[in-house]
Amino acid sequence: MTAALILTALTIFLLFATGISFARIAHGFVRVFAFPRLQFLALTLVLVPLTVWLVEPAIWMWSLLAGQAIVLAVQAVSIAQFTPLRKRQSQRYEGDPDGTNAVSLLSYNVKMSNSDYDRAIELVRDVDPDIAIFMETDDGWARAIEKLSEHRPHIVSHPLDNSYGMVLVSRHALHETQVQYLVMDGVPSIITSVALPDGQRFRLYCVHPEPPVPHADSSGRDAELVKVAELVDKDTLPAIVCGDLNDVAWSHTTRLFQRVSRLLDPRVGRGFYNTFDARFWFLRWPLDHLFHDPRFHLIAMKRLPHIGSDHFPMYFKVALTRSAEEADMPPENDANDREECAEIKEDASKLDREAIGTDWEK
């Protein structure tokens, strides 16, 4: 009976977690349930045979199995687009991968308290991206990253001691560069245009919004994603948004971001590429992203080795083409999306608190 009660309690919890993850409530207690869909799916797959084996009478067993079937179906459908079952959203580039229209990017949340500078510098030199974006950079990290300036002379350095510092280094020239605080004081974003060797330019948005936590609202993070999406939508240049978005690829807010920005997710149809938490294999989900204009075609995407942070670095290489005709575009935003965006920004405008996590790395 004890085992049956435990299985019942776990099934009820999984049903609750699955249902609440779809609630349109801007609070971390709700948002965090959208993160561990893979873990909920795996746990439910374990519960099914245990239920058949340990639960009597039959009506109780079948009731639990019905609940578990609901969890399995909902979680599987929610993440299925990041498997080969789904058509790839980003087109594969068929031209010269080292052409003058190609650009490679490395995105790495270094974890501010991590002082393993040399491994990060060595990785960048080995992988040799055109652009490297570092997040959670303080003064120590900023000084270490200066070692990369010989081959990447274009630098935007904005270190902070609150775990939201950011440093961008680039082999290609940068123009119209701005460091903006889009929503929260102390949470910067870097916005710049990048000149490719073939003369084309694109807009790069480097972002690292707040993480959702169970005891606080998620309005800051949600509003930053919305504001970046709206900036992209109005931009005349093709855009790339890259960084630790503190949101999983399958969440409602990320899907809203895509509908507003009309950017593509190269993970769709290819894989999860889980980047956090690098320290625990059983507790990982995709937080570090690159979204791109459909005129970009994908050359390469890979998760890089663990080098000291709680995030894996991510490497992307894309080529800016003249055509987006074959892109599998996300749905267009509608009146409900625009109303939701307005509500998210309104909620964020009323915030009167420090950014979440400013004392975590001290």
Short mmCIF file of C-alpha atoms in Angstrom, two decimals:
data_model
loop_
_atom_site.label_atom_id
_atom_site.label_comp_id
_atom_site.label_asym_id
_atom_site.label_seq_id
_atom_site.Cartn_x
_atom_site.Cartn_y
_atom_site.Cartn_z
CA MET A 1 0.00 0.00 0.00
CA THR A 2 2.86 2.40 0.78
CA ALA A 3 4.32 1.97 -2.71
CA ALA A 4 0.90 2.52 -4.26
CA LEU A 5 0.44 5.74 -2.28
CA ILE A 6 3.86 7.01 -3.38
CA LEU A 7 3.04 6.24 -7.01
CA THR A 8 -0.32 8.00 -6.61
CA ALA A 9 1.33 11.08 -5.10
CA LEU A 10 3.93 11.21 -7.88
CA THR A 11 1.29 10.84 -10.58
CA ILE A 12 -0.81 13.64 -9.07
CA PHE A 13 2.29 15.86 -8.88
CA LEU A 14 3.18 15.17 -12.52
CA LEU A 15 -0.37 15.95 -13.63
CA PHE A 16 -0.26 19.21 -11.66
CA ALA A 17 3.19 20.15 -12.99
CA THR A 18 2.14 19.39 -16.56
CA GLY A 19 -1.04 21.43 -16.33
CA ILE A 20 0.36 24.48 -14.54
CA SER A 21 3.25 24.77 -17.00
CA PHE A 22 0.77 26.12 -19.57
CA ALA A 23 -0.70 28.79 -17.28
CA ARG A 24 -0.18 32.35 -18.52
CA ILE A 25 1.01 33.62 -15.15
CA ALA A 26 4.24 35.67 -15.03
CA HIS A 27 5.67 34.06 -11.94
CA GLY A 28 8.66 31.83 -11.51
CA PHE A 29 6.63 29.24 -9.60
CA VAL A 30 4.64 28.68 -12.78
CA ARG A 31 7.40 29.20 -15.36
CA VAL A 32 9.84 26.69 -13.83
CA PHE A 33 7.47 23.79 -14.49
CA ALA A 34 8.01 24.29 -18.24
CA PHE A 35 11.73 23.62 -17.87
CA PRO A 36 12.05 19.92 -16.89
CA ARG A 37 9.80 18.40 -19.56
CA LEU A 38 12.43 15.80 -20.43
CA GLN A 39 12.81 14.89 -16.75
CA PHE A 40 9.04 14.67 -16.24
CA LEU A 41 8.79 12.47 -19.32
CA ALA A 42 11.55 10.16 -18.10
CA LEU A 43 10.08 9.93 -14.59
CA THR A 44 6.66 9.04 -15.96
CA LEU A 45 8.15 6.31 -18.15
CA VAL A 46 9.60 4.79 -14.96
CA LEU A 47 6.29 5.06 -13.11
CA VAL A 48 4.27 3.16 -15.72
CA PRO A 49 5.79 -0.31 -15.20
CA LEU A 50 5.99 0.25 -11.44
CA THR A 51 2.28 1.06 -11.40
CA VAL A 52 1.41 -2.12 -13.29
CA TRP A 53 3.58 -4.14 -10.93
CA LEU A 54 2.74 -2.62 -7.56
CA VAL A 55 -0.77 -1.13 -7.62
CA GLU A 56 -3.98 -3.03 -6.81
CA PRO A 57 -6.94 -3.13 -7.27
CA ALA A 58 -7.22 -2.84 -11.04
CA ILE A 59 -9.41 0.29 -11.05
CA TRP A 60 -6.79 2.18 -9.04
CA MET A 61 -4.03 0.95 -11.36
CA TRP A 62 -5.92 1.94 -14.51
CA SER A 63 -6.72 5.37 -13.07
CA LEU A 64 -3.04 6.02 -12.41
CA LEU A 65 -2.06 4.72 -15.84
CA ALA A 66 -4.60 7.06 -17.44
CA GLY A 67 -3.07 10.02 -15.62
CA GLN A 68 0.43 8.95 -16.58
CA ALA A 69 -0.65 8.57 -20.21
CA ILE A 70 -1.84 12.20 -20.18
CA VAL A 71 1.52 13.36 -18.81
CA LEU A 72 3.44 11.32 -21.39
CA ALA A 73 1.36 12.60 -24.28
CA VAL A 74 1.50 16.28 -23.29
CA GLN A 75 5.21 16.31 -22.47
CA ALA A 76 6.14 14.35 -25.60
CA VAL A 77 4.14 16.63 -27.88
CA SER A 78 5.68 19.71 -26.21
CA ILE A 79 9.24 18.66 -26.99
CA ALA A 80 8.68 16.68 -30.20
CA GLN A 81 9.63 19.63 -32.41
CA PHE A 82 13.21 19.30 -31.16
CA THR A 83 13.51 15.78 -32.53
CA PRO A 84 13.91 14.53 -36.12
CA LEU A 85 10.13 14.01 -36.17
CA ARG A 86 9.76 17.71 -36.95
CA LYS A 87 10.84 19.44 -40.14
CA ARG A 88 13.95 21.52 -39.60
CA GLN A 89 13.21 25.21 -39.22
CA SER A 90 16.64 26.49 -40.26
CA GLN A 91 17.84 25.60 -43.74
CA ARG A 92 21.15 23.85 -44.19
CA TYR A 93 23.66 26.02 -46.08
CA GLU A 94 24.79 24.43 -49.34
CA GLY A 95 27.53 26.91 -50.25
CA ASP A 96 31.12 27.43 -49.13
CA PRO A 97 31.17 27.06 -45.31
CA ASP A 98 34.18 29.36 -45.14
CA GLY A 99 32.83 31.96 -47.54
CA THR A 100 32.87 35.69 -46.93
CA ASN A 101 29.17 35.61 -46.02
CA ALA A 102 29.69 33.12 -43.17
CA VAL A 103 29.99 34.01 -39.49
CA SER A 104 30.64 31.83 -36.44
CA LEU A 105 29.58 32.69 -32.91
CA LEU A 106 30.40 31.27 -29.48
CA SER A 107 28.03 31.97 -26.60
CA TYR A 108 29.23 31.26 -23.07
CA ASN A 109 27.75 32.05 -19.67
CA VAL A 110 30.98 31.83 -17.67
CA LYS A 111 29.43 31.78 -14.16
CA MET A 112 30.89 34.86 -12.47
CA SER A 113 32.36 32.97 -9.47
CA ASN A 114 34.17 30.61 -11.85
CA SER A 115 37.75 31.85 -12.26
CA ASP A 116 38.92 29.26 -14.79
CA TYR A 117 39.81 31.97 -17.28
CA ASP A 118 42.54 30.06 -19.09
CA ARG A 119 40.28 27.17 -20.15
CA ALA A 120 37.77 29.62 -21.63
CA ILE A 121 40.48 31.51 -23.52
CA GLU A 122 41.99 28.24 -24.76
CA LEU A 123 38.59 27.03 -25.96
CA VAL A 124 37.99 30.21 -27.95
CA ARG A 125 41.42 29.92 -29.54
CA ASP A 126 40.78 26.26 -30.42
CA VAL A 127 37.26 26.75 -31.82
CA ASP A 128 38.20 30.11 -33.38
CA PRO A 129 34.78 31.79 -33.66
CA ASP A 130 34.47 35.12 -35.41
CA ILE A 131 32.42 36.44 -32.50
CA ALA A 132 32.42 35.38 -28.84
CA ILE A 133 29.80 36.50 -26.35
CA PHE A 134 30.58 36.09 -22.64
CA MET A 135 27.94 36.55 -19.93
CA GLU A 136 28.24 36.96 -16.13
CA THR A 137 31.56 38.71 -16.67
CA ASP A 138 33.09 40.79 -13.88
CA ASP A 139 36.34 42.80 -14.04
CA GLY A 140 38.46 39.66 -13.67
CA TRP A 141 36.79 38.02 -16.64
CA ALA A 142 36.97 41.23 -18.70
CA ARG A 143 40.74 41.47 -18.15
CA ALA A 144 41.20 37.81 -19.09
CA ILE A 145 39.15 38.18 -22.28
CA GLU A 146 41.43 41.02 -23.40
CA LYS A 147 43.89 38.25 -24.38
CA LEU A 148 41.63 37.54 -27.35
CA SER A 149 41.94 41.06 -28.74
CA GLU A 150 44.86 40.24 -31.05
CA HIS A 151 42.59 38.36 -33.48
CA ARG A 152 39.31 39.94 -32.40
CA PRO A 153 40.07 43.64 -32.09
CA HIS A 154 36.47 44.83 -31.92
CA ILE A 155 35.43 44.65 -28.27
CA VAL A 156 32.38 45.73 -26.29
CA SER A 157 33.25 45.27 -22.63
CA HIS A 158 30.61 45.86 -19.99
CA PRO A 159 31.69 43.99 -16.85
CA LEU A 160 29.50 44.09 -13.75
CA ASP A 161 29.75 42.50 -10.32
CA ASN A 162 26.08 41.50 -10.21
CA SER A 163 26.30 38.40 -12.49
CA TYR A 164 24.89 40.31 -15.49
CA GLY A 165 28.11 41.66 -16.99
CA MET A 166 28.70 41.05 -20.68
CA VAL A 167 31.70 41.12 -23.01
CA LEU A 168 31.58 40.80 -26.80
CA VAL A 169 34.71 40.26 -28.93
CA SER A 170 34.59 40.20 -32.71
CA ARG A 171 36.89 39.62 -35.66
CA HIS A 172 34.51 41.67 -37.81
CA ALA A 173 33.91 45.39 -37.49
CA LEU A 174 31.03 46.53 -35.29
CA HIS A 175 28.87 49.57 -35.94
CA GLU A 176 26.13 51.50 -34.12
CA THR A 177 26.96 49.63 -30.93
CA GLN A 178 24.79 50.24 -27.88
CA VAL A 179 24.61 48.79 -24.38
CA GLN A 180 20.97 49.06 -23.35
CA TYR A 181 19.08 48.30 -20.16
CA LEU A 182 15.85 47.26 -21.83
CA VAL A 183 13.84 46.35 -18.72
CA MET A 184 15.78 45.93 -15.47
CA ASP A 185 18.43 48.20 -14.00
CA GLY A 186 21.64 46.22 -13.91
CA VAL A 187 20.65 43.82 -16.73
CA PRO A 188 22.34 45.01 -19.94
CA SER A 189 21.99 43.87 -23.53
CA ILE A 190 24.48 44.59 -26.30
CA ILE A 191 23.02 45.62 -29.66
CA THR A 192 25.34 46.17 -32.60
CA SER A 193 25.58 45.72 -36.35
CA VAL A 194 28.25 43.39 -37.71
CA ALA A 195 29.96 43.95 -41.06
CA LEU A 196 30.74 40.70 -42.87
CA PRO A 197 33.71 40.44 -45.26
CA ASP A 198 31.38 40.33 -48.30
CA GLY A 199 29.96 43.73 -47.35
CA GLN A 200 26.65 42.56 -45.88
CA ARG A 201 25.62 43.63 -42.41
CA PHE A 202 23.40 42.09 -39.78
CA ARG A 203 22.16 43.16 -36.37
CA LEU A 204 23.39 41.20 -33.36
CA TYR A 205 21.41 41.23 -30.11
CA CYS A 206 23.33 39.79 -27.16
CA VAL A 207 20.95 39.14 -24.28
CA HIS A 208 20.96 37.65 -20.79
CA PRO A 209 17.66 38.34 -19.00
CA GLU A 210 16.78 37.31 -15.47
CA PRO A 211 16.21 33.65 -14.61
CA PRO A 212 12.79 32.55 -13.36
CA VAL A 213 12.85 31.45 -9.71
CA PRO A 214 9.97 29.93 -7.71
CA HIS A 215 9.76 32.77 -5.17
CA ALA A 216 9.58 35.76 -7.55
CA ASP A 217 7.81 37.08 -10.63
CA SER A 218 9.23 36.42 -14.11
CA SER A 219 8.11 39.78 -15.51
CA GLY A 220 11.63 41.07 -16.08
CA ARG A 221 12.67 38.10 -18.17
CA ASP A 222 9.39 37.89 -20.08
CA ALA A 223 9.41 41.61 -20.90
CA GLU A 224 13.02 41.56 -22.10
CA LEU A 225 12.25 38.74 -24.52
CA VAL A 226 9.21 40.65 -25.78
CA LYS A 227 11.13 43.92 -26.20
CA VAL A 228 13.97 42.25 -28.08
CA ALA A 229 11.44 40.50 -30.33
CA GLU A 230 9.75 43.82 -31.11
CA LEU A 231 13.09 45.50 -31.86
CA VAL A 232 13.94 42.68 -34.25
CA ASP A 233 10.56 42.93 -35.92
CA LYS A 234 11.14 46.62 -36.66
CA ASP A 235 14.78 46.22 -37.67
CA THR A 236 15.70 46.75 -41.31
CA LEU A 237 18.76 44.50 -41.02
CA PRO A 238 18.65 40.72 -40.76
CA ALA A 239 19.05 39.85 -37.10
CA ILE A 240 20.62 37.30 -34.80
CA VAL A 241 19.64 37.05 -31.14
CA CYS A 242 22.15 35.13 -29.07
CA GLY A 243 22.87 34.46 -25.41
CA ASP A 244 21.58 32.87 -22.25
CA LEU A 245 17.88 33.63 -22.56
CA ASN A 246 17.05 31.85 -19.29
CA ASP A 247 14.15 30.21 -21.07
CA VAL A 248 13.77 26.75 -22.55
CA ALA A 249 13.33 26.30 -26.27
CA TRP A 250 9.82 24.81 -25.92
CA SER A 251 8.28 27.34 -23.53
CA HIS A 252 5.29 29.56 -24.27
CA THR A 253 7.41 32.71 -23.88
CA THR A 254 10.02 31.49 -26.36
CA ARG A 255 7.31 30.56 -28.85
CA LEU A 256 5.79 34.03 -28.37
CA PHE A 257 9.24 35.54 -28.92
CA GLN A 258 9.49 33.69 -32.23
CA ARG A 259 6.03 34.70 -33.43
CA VAL A 260 6.79 38.38 -32.76
CA SER A 261 10.40 38.42 -34.01
CA ARG A 262 9.85 35.96 -36.90
CA LEU A 263 13.27 34.47 -36.16
CA LEU A 264 14.10 30.80 -36.63
CA ASP A 265 15.36 28.30 -34.07
CA PRO A 266 18.06 25.98 -35.51
CA ARG A 267 17.30 23.43 -32.78
CA VAL A 268 13.90 22.66 -34.29
CA GLY A 269 14.11 19.29 -36.03
CA ARG A 270 17.70 18.75 -34.89
CA GLY A 271 17.96 18.23 -31.14
CA PHE A 272 17.79 19.68 -27.64
CA TYR A 273 21.41 20.82 -27.15
CA ASN A 274 20.90 21.11 -23.39
CA THR A 275 23.33 23.65 -21.93
CA PHE A 276 22.34 23.99 -18.25
CA ASP A 277 23.14 22.55 -15.72
CA ALA A 278 26.52 21.33 -17.01
CA ARG A 279 27.36 19.89 -13.58
CA PHE A 280 24.44 17.44 -13.39
CA TRP A 281 23.69 15.16 -16.36
CA PHE A 282 20.18 14.38 -15.10
CA LEU A 283 19.15 18.02 -14.66
CA ARG A 284 19.68 19.76 -17.99
CA TRP A 285 17.67 21.83 -20.42
CA PRO A 286 18.38 24.24 -23.33
CA LEU A 287 18.88 27.81 -22.07
CA ASP A 288 21.60 29.17 -24.37
CA HIS A 289 20.20 30.04 -27.76
CA LEU A 290 20.73 31.54 -31.15
CA PHE A 291 17.71 32.69 -33.14
CA HIS A 292 18.25 34.01 -36.64
CA ASP A 293 16.62 35.74 -39.57
CA PRO A 294 15.48 33.25 -42.24
CA ARG A 295 18.05 34.68 -44.65
CA PHE A 296 20.71 32.98 -42.53
CA HIS A 297 21.31 29.31 -43.32
CA LEU A 298 22.87 26.98 -40.78
CA ILE A 299 26.39 25.64 -41.32
CA ALA A 300 27.15 24.15 -37.89
CA MET A 301 25.82 24.00 -34.35
CA LYS A 302 27.38 22.15 -31.45
CA ARG A 303 27.57 22.10 -27.70
CA LEU A 304 31.16 22.52 -26.55
CA PRO A 305 32.90 20.81 -23.60
CA HIS A 306 32.31 21.67 -19.98
CA ILE A 307 35.06 24.10 -18.92
CA GLY A 308 34.14 25.17 -15.41
CA SER A 309 30.81 27.00 -15.59
CA ASP A 310 27.33 25.67 -14.85
CA HIS A 311 26.63 26.28 -18.57
CA PHE A 312 28.11 24.53 -21.58
CA PRO A 313 29.38 26.94 -24.25
CA MET A 314 27.47 26.82 -27.56
CA TYR A 315 28.98 27.24 -31.02
CA PHE A 316 27.01 28.31 -34.09
CA LYS A 317 28.04 29.01 -37.66
CA VAL A 318 25.65 30.52 -40.20
CA ALA A 319 25.81 32.10 -43.64
CA LEU A 320 23.87 35.21 -44.64
CA THR A 321 22.19 34.54 -47.98
CA ARG A 322 19.90 36.55 -50.22
CA SER A 323 16.98 34.16 -49.94
CA ALA A 324 14.53 33.00 -47.29
CA GLU A 325 12.07 31.37 -49.66
CA GLU A 326 12.37 27.82 -48.33
CA ALA A 327 12.45 28.70 -44.63
CA ASP A 328 9.94 26.99 -42.36
CA MET A 329 8.67 30.15 -40.71
CA PRO A 330 7.10 30.27 -37.24
CA PRO A 331 3.43 31.28 -37.12
CA GLU A 332 2.68 35.00 -37.37
CA ASN A 333 1.66 36.84 -34.24
CA ASP A 334 -2.00 37.76 -33.88
CA ALA A 335 -4.12 40.13 -31.81
CA ASN A 336 -3.92 37.86 -28.76
CA ASP A 337 -0.12 37.83 -28.97
CA ARG A 338 0.03 41.60 -29.24
CA GLU A 339 -2.29 41.97 -26.27
CA GLU A 340 -0.16 39.56 -24.23
CA CYS A 341 2.99 41.47 -25.15
CA ALA A 342 1.41 44.73 -23.99
CA GLU A 343 0.40 43.14 -20.70
CA ILE A 344 3.88 41.70 -20.14
CA LYS A 345 5.51 45.10 -20.69
CA GLU A 346 2.94 46.80 -18.47
CA ASP A 347 3.65 44.36 -15.64
CA ALA A 348 7.40 44.90 -16.03
CA SER A 349 7.01 48.68 -15.93
CA LYS A 350 5.66 48.36 -12.38
CA LEU A 351 8.59 46.35 -11.04
CA ASP A 352 10.37 47.88 -8.07
CA ARG A 353 13.12 45.44 -7.14
CA GLU A 354 16.67 44.49 -7.95
CA ALA A 355 17.36 41.98 -10.67
CA ILE A 356 17.08 38.37 -9.55
CA GLY A 357 20.34 36.69 -8.65
CA THR A 358 22.56 39.74 -8.18
CA ASP A 359 23.98 38.25 -4.98
CA TRP A 360 24.23 34.59 -6.05
CA GLU A 361 27.84 34.70 -7.23
CA LYS A 362 29.29 36.79 -4.40
#
